[in-house]
mmCIF file of C-alpha atoms in Angstrom:
data_model
loop_
_atom_site.group_PDB
_atom_site.id
_atom_site.type_symbol
_atom_site.label_atom_id
_atom_site.label_comp_id
_atom_site.label_asym_id
_atom_site.label_seq_id
_atom_site.Cartn_x
_atom_site.Cartn_y
_atom_site.Cartn_z
ATOM 1 C CA MET M 1407 12.731 -34.209 30.306
ATOM 2 C CA PHE M 1408 16.496 -34.094 29.901
ATOM 3 C CA HIS M 1409 16.362 -36.216 26.753
ATOM 4 C CA ARG M 1410 13.750 -33.878 25.300
ATOM 5 C CA LEU M 1411 15.946 -30.863 26.076
ATOM 6 C CA TRP M 1412 18.929 -32.614 24.473
ATOM 7 C CA PHE M 1413 16.856 -33.429 21.386
ATOM 8 C CA CYS M 1414 16.076 -29.722 21.023
ATOM 9 C CA LEU M 1415 19.728 -28.910 21.652
ATOM 10 C CA TRP M 1416 20.848 -31.355 18.958
ATOM 11 C CA HIS M 1417 18.632 -29.641 16.409
ATOM 12 C CA LEU M 1418 19.968 -26.278 17.497
ATOM 13 C CA VAL M 1419 23.497 -27.556 16.968
ATOM 14 C CA GLY M 1420 22.536 -28.543 13.476
ATOM 15 C CA VAL M 1421 21.610 -24.996 12.451
ATOM 16 C CA PHE M 1422 24.840 -23.044 12.918
ATOM 17 C CA SER M 1423 24.145 -21.103 9.727
ATOM 18 C CA ASP M 1424 20.677 -19.986 10.797
ATOM 19 C CA ASP M 1425 20.527 -16.242 11.463
ATOM 20 C CA LYS M 1426 17.942 -16.643 14.240
ATOM 21 C CA LEU M 1427 19.342 -19.591 16.205
ATOM 22 C CA LYS M 1428 23.004 -19.975 17.094
ATOM 23 C CA THR M 1429 24.711 -22.562 19.262
ATOM 24 C CA VAL M 1430 27.802 -21.678 21.265
ATOM 25 C CA ILE M 1431 29.922 -24.303 23.045
ATOM 26 C CA VAL M 1432 32.394 -22.932 25.573
ATOM 27 C CA MET M 1433 34.756 -24.517 28.067
ATOM 28 C CA GLU M 1434 34.278 -23.537 31.694
ATOM 29 C CA ASP M 1435 36.465 -20.584 32.810
ATOM 30 C CA ASP M 1436 36.825 -19.312 29.222
ATOM 31 C CA SER M 1437 35.302 -16.089 27.908
ATOM 32 C CA PHE M 1438 33.041 -15.690 24.913
ATOM 33 C CA THR M 1439 31.455 -12.839 22.982
ATOM 34 C CA LEU M 1440 27.854 -13.100 21.810
ATOM 35 C CA ASN M 1441 27.741 -10.963 18.683
ATOM 36 C CA SER M 1442 24.837 -8.682 17.906
ATOM 37 C CA ASP M 1443 25.760 -8.900 14.187
ATOM 38 C CA LEU M 1444 25.856 -5.100 14.037
ATOM 39 C CA THR M 1445 29.015 -3.460 12.732
ATOM 40 C CA GLU M 1446 27.980 -0.137 14.214
ATOM 41 C CA MET M 1447 24.934 1.082 16.101
ATOM 42 C CA ARG M 1448 22.873 3.912 14.639
ATOM 43 C CA ASP M 1449 21.571 6.918 16.525
ATOM 44 C CA ASP M 1450 18.102 5.402 16.959
ATOM 45 C CA ASP M 1451 19.171 1.827 17.820
ATOM 46 C CA GLN M 1452 18.125 0.019 20.977
ATOM 47 C CA ILE M 1453 19.658 -3.279 22.111
ATOM 48 C CA HIS M 1454 18.343 -5.614 24.814
ATOM 49 C CA TRP M 1455 20.165 -8.726 26.044
ATOM 50 C CA ARG M 1456 18.228 -11.341 28.043
ATOM 51 C CA PHE M 1457 19.106 -14.589 29.770
ATOM 52 C CA GLY M 1458 15.865 -16.509 29.716
ATOM 53 C CA LYS M 1459 13.337 -13.899 30.831
ATOM 54 C CA TYR M 1460 15.860 -11.797 32.776
ATOM 55 C CA LEU M 1461 17.213 -8.554 31.325
ATOM 56 C CA LEU M 1462 21.036 -8.559 31.427
ATOM 57 C CA ALA M 1463 22.027 -5.447 29.505
ATOM 58 C CA GLU M 1464 20.638 -2.719 27.292
ATOM 59 C CA ILE M 1465 21.823 0.132 25.101
ATOM 60 C CA ASN M 1466 19.619 3.050 24.077
ATOM 61 C CA LYS M 1467 21.273 5.321 21.533
ATOM 62 C CA ARG M 1468 18.382 7.776 21.657
ATOM 63 C CA THR M 1469 19.093 8.560 25.298
ATOM 64 C CA ASP M 1470 22.800 7.748 24.980
ATOM 65 C CA SER M 1471 22.577 5.241 27.835
ATOM 66 C CA MET M 1472 24.114 1.819 28.465
ATOM 67 C CA THR M 1473 23.235 -0.372 31.463
ATOM 68 C CA VAL M 1474 24.375 -3.805 32.652
ATOM 69 C CA TYR M 1475 22.188 -5.691 35.149
ATOM 70 C CA ASP M 1476 24.687 -8.217 36.478
ATOM 71 C CA ASP M 1477 23.030 -8.616 39.897
ATOM 72 C CA VAL M 1478 20.103 -10.653 38.569
ATOM 73 C CA LEU M 1479 19.744 -14.341 39.449
ATOM 74 C CA ASP M 1480 21.587 -14.064 42.775
ATOM 75 C CA GLY M 1481 24.472 -12.221 41.137
ATOM 76 C CA ARG M 1482 25.735 -15.102 38.996
ATOM 77 C CA PHE M 1483 26.769 -12.594 36.303
ATOM 78 C CA ARG M 1484 28.351 -10.077 38.679
ATOM 79 C CA ASN M 1485 31.564 -8.581 37.199
ATOM 80 C CA ARG M 1486 31.365 -10.988 34.245
ATOM 81 C CA LEU M 1487 29.502 -8.940 31.626
ATOM 82 C CA LYS M 1488 31.099 -6.521 29.160
ATOM 83 C CA LEU M 1489 28.858 -4.629 26.751
ATOM 84 C CA ASN M 1490 30.300 -3.075 23.594
ATOM 85 C CA ASN M 1491 28.616 0.296 23.081
ATOM 86 C CA GLN M 1492 29.742 0.437 19.446
ATOM 87 C CA THR M 1493 28.346 -2.896 18.230
ATOM 88 C CA GLY M 1494 26.064 -3.994 21.069
ATOM 89 C CA SER M 1495 27.892 -7.322 21.462
ATOM 90 C CA LEU M 1496 27.953 -8.924 24.912
ATOM 91 C CA THR M 1497 31.027 -10.651 26.375
ATOM 92 C CA ILE M 1498 30.754 -13.089 29.274
ATOM 93 C CA THR M 1499 34.031 -13.636 31.131
ATOM 94 C CA ASN M 1500 35.082 -16.555 33.359
ATOM 95 C CA ILE M 1501 32.086 -18.623 32.279
ATOM 96 C CA LYS M 1502 30.715 -21.253 34.679
ATOM 97 C CA MET M 1503 28.264 -24.128 34.239
ATOM 98 C CA LYS M 1504 25.449 -22.004 35.695
ATOM 99 C CA HIS M 1505 25.781 -19.573 32.776
ATOM 100 C CA GLY M 1506 24.633 -22.167 30.261
ATOM 101 C CA GLY M 1507 21.235 -21.548 28.693
ATOM 102 C CA PHE M 1508 19.345 -19.363 26.237
ATOM 103 C CA TYR M 1509 20.418 -15.782 25.516
ATOM 104 C CA THR M 1510 18.394 -13.414 23.350
ATOM 105 C CA VAL M 1511 19.502 -10.169 21.733
ATOM 106 C CA GLU M 1512 16.790 -7.848 20.447
ATOM 107 C CA ASN M 1513 16.970 -4.621 18.517
ATOM 108 C CA LEU M 1514 14.333 -2.622 16.658
ATOM 109 C CA ASN M 1515 14.244 -4.956 13.669
ATOM 110 C CA THR M 1516 15.455 -8.432 14.636
ATOM 111 C CA SER M 1517 16.116 -10.856 17.451
ATOM 112 C CA VAL M 1518 18.642 -13.686 17.696
ATOM 113 C CA ILE M 1519 18.691 -16.566 20.183
ATOM 114 C CA PHE M 1520 21.935 -18.130 21.399
ATOM 115 C CA MET M 1521 22.115 -21.517 23.092
ATOM 116 C CA LEU M 1522 25.214 -21.448 25.305
ATOM 117 C CA ILE M 1523 26.567 -24.880 26.254
ATOM 118 C CA VAL M 1524 29.286 -25.004 28.928
ATOM 119 C CA TYR M 1525 31.438 -28.092 29.506
ATOM 120 C CA ASP M 1526 33.891 -28.680 32.335
ATOM 121 C CA GLU M 1527 35.821 -31.842 31.415
ATOM 122 C CA VAL M 1528 38.447 -31.888 28.697
ATOM 123 C CA THR M 1529 40.952 -34.506 27.552
ATOM 124 C CA SER M 1530 44.358 -33.020 26.741
ATOM 125 C CA VAL M 1531 46.209 -34.556 23.801
ATOM 126 C CA SER M 1532 49.765 -33.643 22.782
ATOM 127 C CA VAL M 1533 51.085 -34.795 19.403
ATOM 128 C CA LYS M 1534 54.227 -34.190 17.366
ATOM 129 C CA GLU M 1535 53.874 -32.273 14.110
ATOM 130 C CA GLY M 1536 53.618 -34.655 11.157
ATOM 131 C CA ASP M 1537 52.217 -37.532 13.225
ATOM 132 C CA SER M 1538 48.634 -38.790 13.380
ATOM 133 C CA VAL M 1539 46.288 -38.697 16.354
ATOM 134 C CA THR M 1540 42.961 -40.415 17.007
ATOM 135 C CA LEU M 1541 40.319 -38.743 19.157
ATOM 136 C CA ASN M 1542 38.363 -41.644 20.629
ATOM 137 C CA SER M 1543 34.604 -41.500 21.002
ATOM 138 C CA ASP M 1544 34.669 -44.285 23.639
ATOM 139 C CA LEU M 1545 31.903 -46.032 21.691
ATOM 140 C CA THR M 1546 32.351 -49.693 20.781
ATOM 141 C CA GLU M 1547 29.944 -49.375 17.880
ATOM 142 C CA ILE M 1548 27.541 -46.883 16.323
ATOM 143 C CA MET M 1549 23.876 -47.711 16.917
ATOM 144 C CA ASP M 1550 21.113 -46.930 14.437
ATOM 145 C CA ASP M 1551 19.874 -43.963 16.453
ATOM 146 C CA ASP M 1552 23.318 -42.454 17.142
ATOM 147 C CA GLN M 1553 24.039 -38.994 15.758
ATOM 148 C CA ILE M 1554 27.717 -38.087 15.909
ATOM 149 C CA LEU M 1555 28.962 -34.565 15.317
ATOM 150 C CA TRP M 1556 32.590 -33.370 15.486
ATOM 151 C CA LEU M 1557 33.237 -29.643 15.978
ATOM 152 C CA PHE M 1558 36.492 -27.685 15.931
ATOM 153 C CA GLY M 1559 37.633 -24.329 17.285
ATOM 154 C CA SER M 1560 36.021 -21.427 19.072
ATOM 155 C CA GLU M 1561 33.473 -21.033 16.269
ATOM 156 C CA ASN M 1562 32.394 -24.694 16.609
ATOM 157 C CA THR M 1563 32.965 -25.453 12.933
ATOM 158 C CA ILE M 1564 31.534 -28.817 11.858
ATOM 159 C CA ILE M 1565 34.320 -31.042 10.483
ATOM 160 C CA ALA M 1566 32.678 -34.501 10.524
ATOM 161 C CA GLU M 1567 29.261 -36.079 11.012
ATOM 162 C CA ILE M 1568 27.593 -39.487 11.247
ATOM 163 C CA ASN M 1569 23.811 -39.924 11.274
ATOM 164 C CA VAL M 1570 21.204 -42.455 10.178
ATOM 165 C CA ILE M 1571 21.361 -41.152 6.606
ATOM 166 C CA ASN M 1572 25.085 -41.030 5.960
ATOM 167 C CA ASP M 1573 28.506 -40.151 7.309
ATOM 168 C CA SER M 1574 30.445 -37.198 5.960
ATOM 169 C CA ILE M 1575 33.686 -35.292 6.415
ATOM 170 C CA CYS M 1576 33.775 -31.518 5.970
ATOM 171 C CA ASP M 1577 37.501 -31.092 5.380
ATOM 172 C CA ASP M 1578 37.234 -28.047 3.105
ATOM 173 C CA VAL M 1579 36.250 -25.713 5.943
ATOM 174 C CA LEU M 1580 38.631 -23.175 7.493
ATOM 175 C CA ASP M 1581 40.682 -22.573 4.334
ATOM 176 C CA GLY M 1582 41.079 -26.312 3.765
ATOM 177 C CA ARG M 1583 43.449 -26.907 6.685
ATOM 178 C CA PHE M 1584 41.876 -30.357 7.214
ATOM 179 C CA ARG M 1585 41.790 -31.355 3.536
ATOM 180 C CA ASP M 1586 42.736 -35.049 3.073
ATOM 181 C CA ARG M 1587 43.732 -35.276 6.746
ATOM 182 C CA LEU M 1588 40.533 -36.545 8.422
ATOM 183 C CA LYS M 1589 39.468 -40.166 8.797
ATOM 184 C CA LEU M 1590 36.124 -40.926 10.428
ATOM 185 C CA ASP M 1591 35.542 -44.409 11.827
ATOM 186 C CA ASN M 1592 31.947 -45.238 10.911
ATOM 187 C CA GLN M 1593 31.947 -48.114 13.405
ATOM 188 C CA THR M 1594 32.909 -46.137 16.517
ATOM 189 C CA GLY M 1595 32.683 -42.467 15.512
ATOM 190 C CA SER M 1596 36.322 -41.841 16.450
ATOM 191 C CA LEU M 1597 38.147 -39.184 14.431
ATOM 192 C CA THR M 1598 41.733 -39.465 13.193
ATOM 193 C CA ILE M 1599 43.789 -36.463 12.065
ATOM 194 C CA THR M 1600 46.745 -37.431 9.877
ATOM 195 C CA ASN M 1601 49.920 -35.459 9.144
ATOM 196 C CA ILE M 1602 48.946 -32.989 11.832
ATOM 197 C CA THR M 1603 50.305 -29.414 11.906
ATOM 198 C CA THR M 1604 50.183 -26.537 14.370
ATOM 199 C CA GLN M 1605 47.129 -25.238 12.457
ATOM 200 C CA HIS M 1606 45.187 -28.121 13.970
ATOM 201 C CA THR M 1607 45.882 -27.046 17.542
ATOM 202 C CA GLY M 1608 42.707 -26.237 19.439
ATOM 203 C CA ALA M 1609 39.470 -27.574 20.905
ATOM 204 C CA TYR M 1610 37.614 -30.532 19.411
ATOM 205 C CA ILE M 1611 34.132 -31.422 20.612
ATOM 206 C CA LEU M 1612 32.238 -34.652 20.031
ATOM 207 C CA ILE M 1613 28.478 -34.550 20.431
ATOM 208 C CA ASN M 1614 26.316 -37.654 20.379
ATOM 209 C CA GLY M 1615 22.745 -36.475 20.103
ATOM 210 C CA ALA M 1616 21.180 -39.830 20.904
ATOM 211 C CA LYS M 1617 22.776 -40.692 24.268
ATOM 212 C CA PRO M 1618 23.031 -37.717 25.156
ATOM 213 C CA SER M 1619 26.739 -36.962 25.647
ATOM 214 C CA LEU M 1620 29.407 -34.362 24.974
ATOM 215 C CA LYS M 1621 33.149 -35.035 24.979
ATOM 216 C CA ALA M 1622 35.848 -32.397 24.606
ATOM 217 C CA PHE M 1623 39.503 -32.599 23.604
ATOM 218 C CA ARG M 1624 42.202 -29.956 23.642
ATOM 219 C CA VAL M 1625 44.871 -30.854 21.087
ATOM 220 C CA SER M 1626 48.321 -29.260 21.193
ATOM 221 C CA VAL M 1627 50.874 -29.817 18.426
ATOM 222 C CA TYR M 1628 54.587 -29.396 19.046
ATOM 223 C CA TYR M 1629 57.339 -29.035 16.474
ATOM 224 C CA SER M 1630 59.323 -32.147 15.633
ATOM 225 C CA VAL M 1631 63.076 -32.128 16.261
ATOM 226 C CA HIS M 1632 65.157 -33.476 13.362
ATOM 227 C CA CYS M 1633 66.960 -36.645 14.428
ATOM 228 C CA CYS M 1634 69.942 -37.804 12.416
ATOM 229 C CA GLY M 1635 70.552 -41.402 11.374
ATOM 230 C CA SER M 1636 73.309 -43.314 13.164
ATOM 231 C CA THR M 1637 75.732 -43.099 10.203
ATOM 232 C CA GLU M 1638 75.205 -39.373 9.809
ATOM 233 C CA ALA M 1639 75.624 -38.886 13.546
ATOM 234 C CA VAL M 1640 78.964 -40.755 13.531
ATOM 235 C CA ILE M 1641 80.215 -38.707 10.570
ATOM 236 C CA ARG M 1642 79.288 -35.477 12.314
ATOM 237 C CA LEU M 1643 80.989 -36.644 15.499
ATOM 238 C CA VAL M 1644 84.205 -37.526 13.637
ATOM 239 C CA LEU M 1645 84.200 -34.208 11.776
ATOM 240 C CA SER M 1646 83.674 -32.326 15.024
ATOM 241 C CA ALA M 1647 86.589 -34.211 16.595
ATOM 242 C CA LEU M 1648 88.846 -33.472 13.602
ATOM 243 C CA VAL M 1649 87.970 -29.796 13.746
ATOM 244 C CA GLY M 1650 88.780 -29.798 17.460
ATOM 245 C CA VAL M 1651 92.141 -31.509 16.911
ATOM 246 C CA ALA M 1652 93.037 -29.130 14.080
ATOM 247 C CA THR M 1653 92.185 -26.165 16.285
ATOM 248 C CA VAL M 1654 94.464 -27.454 19.061
ATOM 249 C CA ILE M 1655 97.340 -28.083 16.587
ATOM 250 C CA LEU M 1656 97.040 -24.560 15.189
ATOM 251 C CA LEU M 1657 96.961 -23.101 18.682
ATOM 252 C CA VAL M 1658 100.096 -25.031 19.759
ATOM 253 C CA TYR M 1659 101.889 -24.052 16.538
ATOM 254 C CA ASP M 1660 101.009 -20.402 17.096
ATOM 255 C CA ILE M 1661 102.275 -20.487 20.689
ATOM 256 C CA ARG M 1662 105.550 -22.154 19.665
ATOM 257 C CA SER M 1663 106.051 -19.699 16.802
ATOM 258 C CA ARG M 1664 105.586 -16.729 19.097
ATOM 259 C CA ARG M 1665 107.968 -18.246 21.655
ATOM 260 C CA ALA M 1666 110.639 -18.908 18.974
ATOM 261 C CA GLU M 1667 110.329 -15.341 17.695
ATOM 262 C CA LYS M 1668 110.739 -14.031 21.226
ATOM 263 C CA ASP M 1669 113.830 -16.188 21.883
ATOM 264 C CA GLN M 1670 115.379 -15.101 18.561
ATOM 265 C CA ALA M 1671 114.818 -11.462 19.442
ATOM 266 C CA GLN M 1672 116.498 -11.902 22.817
ATOM 267 C CA ILE M 1673 119.579 -13.562 21.186
ATOM 268 C CA HIS M 1674 119.785 -10.764 18.642
ATOM 269 C CA THR M 1675 119.615 -8.157 21.402
ATOM 270 C CA SER M 1676 122.338 -9.891 23.446
ATOM 271 C CA GLY M 1677 124.690 -10.076 20.430
ATOM 272 C CA SER M 1678 124.387 -6.354 19.801
ATOM 273 C CA ILE M 1679 125.718 -5.223 23.193
ATOM 274 C CA GLU M 1680 129.209 -3.552 22.973
ATOM 275 C CA ILE M 1681 131.779 -4.284 25.731
#
């Protein structure tokens, strides 16, 4: 049963661009907004949000009413739902594993189904800007029935894929920030990001549709600190020492000059006294 559900899930993941089916992958404790795809509701619009068969929220512009039913299902949604009365979008805050499942939004003309996947384990990876990092799939080899999908960011953008037909890298997505930086190991499914920048900070998710399995990474990129060569460091140290010595010499000279001027003034004053 679980494998059948995962097979359906895998095909849902593969249709991110479909207007009727959308897959959302969210880390536990995060918040996410399910968009109604309306920029603004009209005077006669009606919106209904459902989780499975249960009504979660509704907006009726004709009666100018908006209601959230967050006590359904033993109150698992209590104080977690925020409904936008301008667009009809629904935000779920502090998401837990029990909130995973199918959500449907219906208005007078269309309906859209969201499959919300919640994961609770994440591997944190910290890497210096300009370096390379490999996100390991933990597979020793790719089997014939394996289907590997790499996603990035809150929008779950596909950046790499391996299936029985071919393997491909989608490095032109997101304004080309991954262009010529991705290397996909077609033996293990691991993904390497080269010459990494702060633009690559974020969540990476690996889905293997055949096992089934889901693995998440949170990559953080920190700025590199310029480190001088040994020769340059010695030169800078010597120059700093010379500047320090010169400063001390000037200070001593200034003190002595002031003292000499003061002594000369006192002698001049003493010689001017009439007896």
